[in-house]
Coordinates of C-alpha atoms in Angstrom, one line a residue:
M171 CA -52.7 29.8 64.7
H172 CA -55.4 30.9 62.3
P173 CA -54.2 33.2 59.5
S174 CA -56.5 35.9 60.8
D175 CA -54.8 35.9 64.2
A176 CA -51.4 36.2 62.5
F177 CA -52.6 39.2 60.5
R178 CA -54.0 40.9 63.6
A179 CA -50.7 40.3 65.4
F180 CA -48.7 42.1 62.7
A181 CA -51.2 44.9 62.8
A182 CA -50.7 45.2 66.5
L183 CA -46.9 45.5 66.0
A184 CA -47.5 48.4 63.6
A185 CA -49.8 50.0 66.1
E186 CA -47.0 49.8 68.7
G187 CA -44.9 52.0 66.4
H188 CA -42.8 49.3 64.6
D189 CA -42.2 50.0 60.9
E190 CA -41.9 47.5 58.1
T191 CA -38.1 47.3 58.3
A192 CA -38.1 46.8 62.1
I193 CA -40.6 44.0 61.9
A194 CA -38.8 42.4 59.0
N195 CA -35.5 42.5 60.9
R196 CA -37.0 41.2 64.1
Y197 CA -38.8 38.2 62.6
G198 CA -36.5 37.5 59.6
Y199 CA -39.2 38.3 57.0
D200 CA -38.7 39.9 53.6
P201 CA -39.9 43.5 53.8
R202 CA -42.4 42.9 50.9
E203 CA -43.9 40.0 52.8
V204 CA -44.3 42.3 55.9
R205 CA -46.0 44.9 53.7
R206 CA -48.5 42.2 52.6
L207 CA -49.1 41.0 56.2
L208 CA -49.7 44.5 57.4
A209 CA -52.1 45.2 54.6
L210 CA -54.0 42.0 55.6
G211 CA -53.9 43.1 59.2
G212 CA -55.3 46.4 58.3
L213 CA -58.5 45.0 56.6
S214 CA -61.9 45.9 57.9
P215 CA -62.7 44.0 61.2
K216 CA -65.7 42.5 59.4
V217 CA -63.5 41.1 56.7
L218 CA -61.1 39.6 59.2
A219 CA -64.0 38.2 61.1
A220 CA -65.3 36.5 57.9
L221 CA -61.8 35.1 57.4
A222 CA -61.7 33.9 61.0
A223 CA -65.0 32.2 60.6
D224 CA -63.8 30.5 57.3
K225 CA -66.5 32.3 55.3
I226 CA -63.7 33.5 53.0
D227 CA -60.3 32.1 52.3
V228 CA -56.9 33.9 52.5
A229 CA -56.8 34.5 48.7
T230 CA -60.1 36.4 49.0
A231 CA -58.7 38.4 51.9
E232 CA -55.7 39.3 49.8
A233 CA -58.1 40.6 47.1
F234 CA -59.7 43.0 49.6
T235 CA -56.3 44.8 50.1
L236 CA -56.9 46.4 46.7
T237 CA -58.6 49.2 48.7
D238 CA -58.0 50.4 52.2
D239 CA -61.5 51.9 52.4
H240 CA -63.2 49.7 55.1
A241 CA -66.7 50.8 54.0
R242 CA -65.9 49.7 50.4
Q243 CA -64.5 46.4 51.7
E244 CA -67.6 45.8 53.7
A245 CA -69.9 46.6 50.8
V246 CA -68.1 44.2 48.6
L247 CA -68.1 41.5 51.3
R248 CA -71.9 41.6 51.3
K249 CA -71.8 40.7 47.6
A250 CA -68.8 38.5 47.0
R251 CA -67.1 35.6 48.7
S252 CA -64.4 34.6 46.1
A253 CA -61.1 36.3 45.3
Y254 CA -62.2 36.6 41.6
E255 CA -65.5 38.4 42.5
V256 CA -63.8 40.7 45.0
R257 CA -61.1 41.6 42.6
R258 CA -63.6 42.3 39.8
L259 CA -65.8 44.5 42.0
L260 CA -62.8 46.5 43.3
T261 CA -61.3 47.1 39.9
E262 CA -64.4 47.5 37.7
T263 CA -63.4 51.1 36.8
K264 CA -59.7 50.4 36.4
V265 CA -57.5 48.6 33.8
T266 CA -54.6 46.4 34.5
T267 CA -51.2 47.7 33.5
S268 CA -50.5 44.4 31.7
H269 CA -53.5 45.1 29.4
R270 CA -52.5 45.5 25.7
L271 CA -54.2 48.9 25.4
F272 CA -52.4 50.3 28.5
R273 CA -49.1 49.1 27.1
F274 CA -49.9 50.7 23.8
V275 CA -50.6 54.0 25.6
G276 CA -47.5 53.7 27.8
A277 CA -47.0 54.4 31.5
E278 CA -45.2 57.6 30.8
T279 CA -48.1 59.1 28.8
Y280 CA -50.6 57.9 31.4
E281 CA -48.7 59.3 34.3
A282 CA -48.2 62.6 32.5
A283 CA -51.9 63.1 32.6
G284 CA -51.7 63.0 36.4
R285 CA -53.5 59.8 37.1
G286 CA -52.4 57.1 39.6
Y287 CA -52.4 53.4 40.2
T288 CA -53.7 50.8 42.6
R289 CA -50.9 48.5 43.5
D290 CA -51.7 44.8 43.9
L291 CA -49.4 43.6 46.6
F292 CA -50.2 40.0 45.8
A293 CA -49.7 40.2 42.0
A294 CA -46.5 39.5 40.1
E295 CA -43.8 42.1 40.7
G296 CA -44.6 45.4 38.9
E297 CA -48.3 44.7 38.1
A298 CA -50.9 47.2 39.1
Y299 CA -54.2 48.8 38.0
A300 CA -54.5 52.1 36.3
N301 CA -57.2 53.9 38.2
D302 CA -58.7 55.7 35.2
A303 CA -59.8 53.2 32.5
E304 CA -61.6 56.0 30.5
L305 CA -58.5 58.0 30.3
V306 CA -56.5 55.1 29.0
A307 CA -59.1 54.6 26.3
E308 CA -59.0 58.4 25.4
L309 CA -55.2 58.3 25.3
A310 CA -55.2 55.2 23.1
Q311 CA -57.6 56.9 20.7
A312 CA -55.5 60.0 20.5
R313 CA -52.5 57.9 19.6
F314 CA -54.5 55.9 17.0
D315 CA -55.6 59.3 15.4
R316 CA -52.0 60.5 15.4
L317 CA -50.7 57.3 13.8
A318 CA -53.4 57.5 11.1
T319 CA -52.5 61.1 10.3
E320 CA -48.9 60.2 10.0
A321 CA -49.7 57.3 7.7
R322 CA -51.8 59.5 5.4
M323 CA -48.9 62.0 5.3
E324 CA -46.7 59.1 4.2
G325 CA -49.0 58.6 1.2
W326 CA -51.4 55.8 2.3
A327 CA -54.8 56.7 0.8
D328 CA -57.0 54.7 3.2
V329 CA -56.1 54.2 6.9
V330 CA -57.8 52.3 9.7
A331 CA -56.2 52.7 13.2
D332 CA -57.8 50.8 16.0
E333 CA -57.3 48.4 18.9
R334 CA -58.3 45.4 16.7
E335 CA -58.4 44.7 13.0
P336 CA -61.7 44.8 11.1
H337 CA -63.1 41.3 11.0
Q338 CA -63.2 41.5 7.2
V339 CA -59.4 41.5 7.1
Y340 CA -59.4 37.7 7.3
S341 CA -61.0 37.5 3.9
W342 CA -58.5 39.9 2.2
H343 CA -55.6 38.7 0.1
R344 CA -52.0 39.4 0.9
L345 CA -50.1 42.1 -0.9
H346 CA -46.3 41.8 -0.6
P347 CA -43.9 44.8 -0.4
R348 CA -41.7 45.4 -3.4
E349 CA -38.3 45.2 -1.7
P350 CA -36.5 45.7 1.6
R351 CA -35.1 49.1 2.4
P352 CA -32.0 50.0 4.5
L353 CA -32.6 50.4 8.2
T354 CA -33.0 53.8 9.5
E355 CA -30.3 55.1 11.9
A356 CA -32.7 54.5 14.9
E357 CA -33.5 51.0 13.7
A358 CA -29.9 50.1 13.1
M359 CA -29.0 51.4 16.6
E360 CA -31.7 49.3 18.2
V361 CA -30.6 46.2 16.3
A362 CA -27.0 46.7 17.4
E363 CA -28.1 47.2 21.0
I364 CA -30.3 44.1 21.0
E365 CA -27.6 41.9 19.4
A366 CA -25.0 43.1 22.0
S367 CA -27.4 42.4 24.9
L368 CA -27.8 38.8 23.8
A369 CA -24.2 37.9 24.3
G370 CA -23.9 35.1 26.9
F371 CA -27.5 34.2 27.0
D372 CA -28.8 30.7 26.4
P373 CA -30.5 30.6 22.9
E374 CA -33.6 29.0 24.6
D375 CA -33.8 31.7 27.2
E376 CA -37.1 33.7 27.2
V377 CA -35.1 37.0 27.0
V378 CA -33.5 35.8 23.8
Q379 CA -36.8 34.7 22.3
G380 CA -38.3 38.1 23.0
A381 CA -35.3 39.9 21.5
R382 CA -35.5 37.8 18.4
S383 CA -39.1 38.6 18.0
R384 CA -38.3 42.3 18.1
L385 CA -35.5 41.8 15.5
E386 CA -38.0 40.0 13.2
A387 CA -40.5 42.9 13.7
I388 CA -37.9 45.5 12.7
A389 CA -37.0 43.5 9.6
R390 CA -40.7 43.3 8.7
Q391 CA -41.0 47.1 8.9
A392 CA -37.9 47.7 6.8
V393 CA -39.6 47.4 3.4
T394 CA -40.4 49.8 0.5
W395 CA -43.9 50.5 -0.7
T396 CA -44.6 52.1 -4.0
A397 CA -47.0 55.0 -4.5
A398 CA -49.2 52.6 -6.4
D399 CA -49.3 50.2 -3.4
M400 CA -50.3 53.0 -1.1
A401 CA -52.9 54.4 -3.4
K402 CA -54.8 51.1 -3.7
A403 CA -54.2 49.9 -0.1
V404 CA -56.2 50.1 3.1
L405 CA -53.5 50.4 5.9
V406 CA -54.7 48.9 9.1
I407 CA -52.7 50.0 12.2
V408 CA -53.0 47.8 15.3
P409 CA -51.1 47.2 18.5
G410 CA -49.3 43.9 18.9
A411 CA -51.0 41.1 20.9
E412 CA -49.4 42.4 24.1
G413 CA -49.3 46.1 23.1
Q414 CA -45.6 45.8 22.3
P415 CA -43.7 47.1 19.3
G416 CA -43.5 44.7 16.3
A417 CA -47.1 43.7 15.5
E418 CA -47.3 41.5 12.4
R419 CA -47.5 43.4 9.1
L420 CA -49.7 41.9 6.4
H421 CA -50.9 43.2 3.0
Q422 CA -54.1 41.9 1.7
T423 CA -56.7 42.7 -1.0
R424 CA -60.1 43.9 0.1
P425 CA -63.0 41.7 -1.3
T426 CA -65.9 43.1 -3.3
Q427 CA -69.4 42.1 -2.2
R428 CA -71.6 40.6 -4.9
R429 CA -75.0 42.1 -5.5
G430 CA -77.5 40.3 -3.5
G431 CA -75.0 39.0 -1.0
G432 CA -73.3 35.7 -1.2
R433 CA -69.5 35.0 -1.4
C434 CA -67.0 37.8 -1.7
E435 CA -64.7 38.0 -4.7
P436 CA -61.3 39.6 -4.6
G437 CA -61.3 43.2 -5.6
R438 CA -58.5 45.7 -6.3
R439 CA -58.3 47.3 -2.9
A440 CA -55.6 46.2 -0.4
T441 CA -54.9 46.4 3.2
A442 CA -51.7 46.4 5.2
L443 CA -51.3 45.7 8.9
R444 CA -48.2 47.3 10.4
P445 CA -46.9 47.8 13.9
A446 CA -48.7 50.6 15.8
D447 CA -45.6 51.3 17.8
D448 CA -43.4 52.9 15.2
D449 CA -42.4 55.4 18.0
R450 CA -41.4 53.0 20.8
T451 CA -43.5 52.8 24.0
L452 CA -42.3 50.6 26.8
P453 CA -44.9 48.8 28.9
G454 CA -45.4 50.1 32.5
P455 CA -45.7 51.2 35.0
H456 CA -42.0 50.9 35.9
G457 CA -41.9 48.9 39.1
G458 CA -45.3 47.9 38.8
A459 CA -52.1 47.3 29.5
A460 CA -59.4 45.6 29.3
T461 CA -59.7 42.9 26.7

């Protein structure tokens, strides 16, 4: 049986009034697999015809389930024949929830603005697309502005808060903190919770590795900076590589450009990269962060 025939057969069962659970129980399928098959069976007849004629493959048909609008599916079918192209066209105004900037914003903040998601039935469990990429960018900028304001209130004279570090940062020299400080009550509580959660796990387990990275990030944050450090430093606040708490914190000296160009020489200014997620934001959406 051709896959297109199987998809149509499941769509016929749904049309007869059988729900996902009934179909799953009748044929021994997992309910999530039934949901996928019904979505494929509900594609535009023109998309299913293209699949039946082997003009597109099953992976491409799966990509078409990102919208249930048959007119939109058919418009994309006229332009694209690969899963990558279809997925790109159907999500060009969206941003994946695994994107670092979406994770930096946080699902809770995004959802509070009243925007929704497009669920990808064929992606890894929990992954989806935030429907409003412009809103994600606006929320991220608002958070950068807030973090910059908070840093200035702490005493940092010069602050840059953005998605990425300025390219000049790679030519700046490291400035080390004076000494560690005691953990705050919140930090100490988080450390205790992480350490307790690791009991019984294999040291090589991915969960353990992630927890250790977070512990190291907390330790990097727990340092003391003098007023002199903050007065001569440029503090650069960036999200971590995955938008998670615990981005690397560096302190470097800003170079001074020679007259007429040429090589840069170390100056007296400094920069510090620190985690942008001082107030923790979990990645989301729960049950579901564009570079």
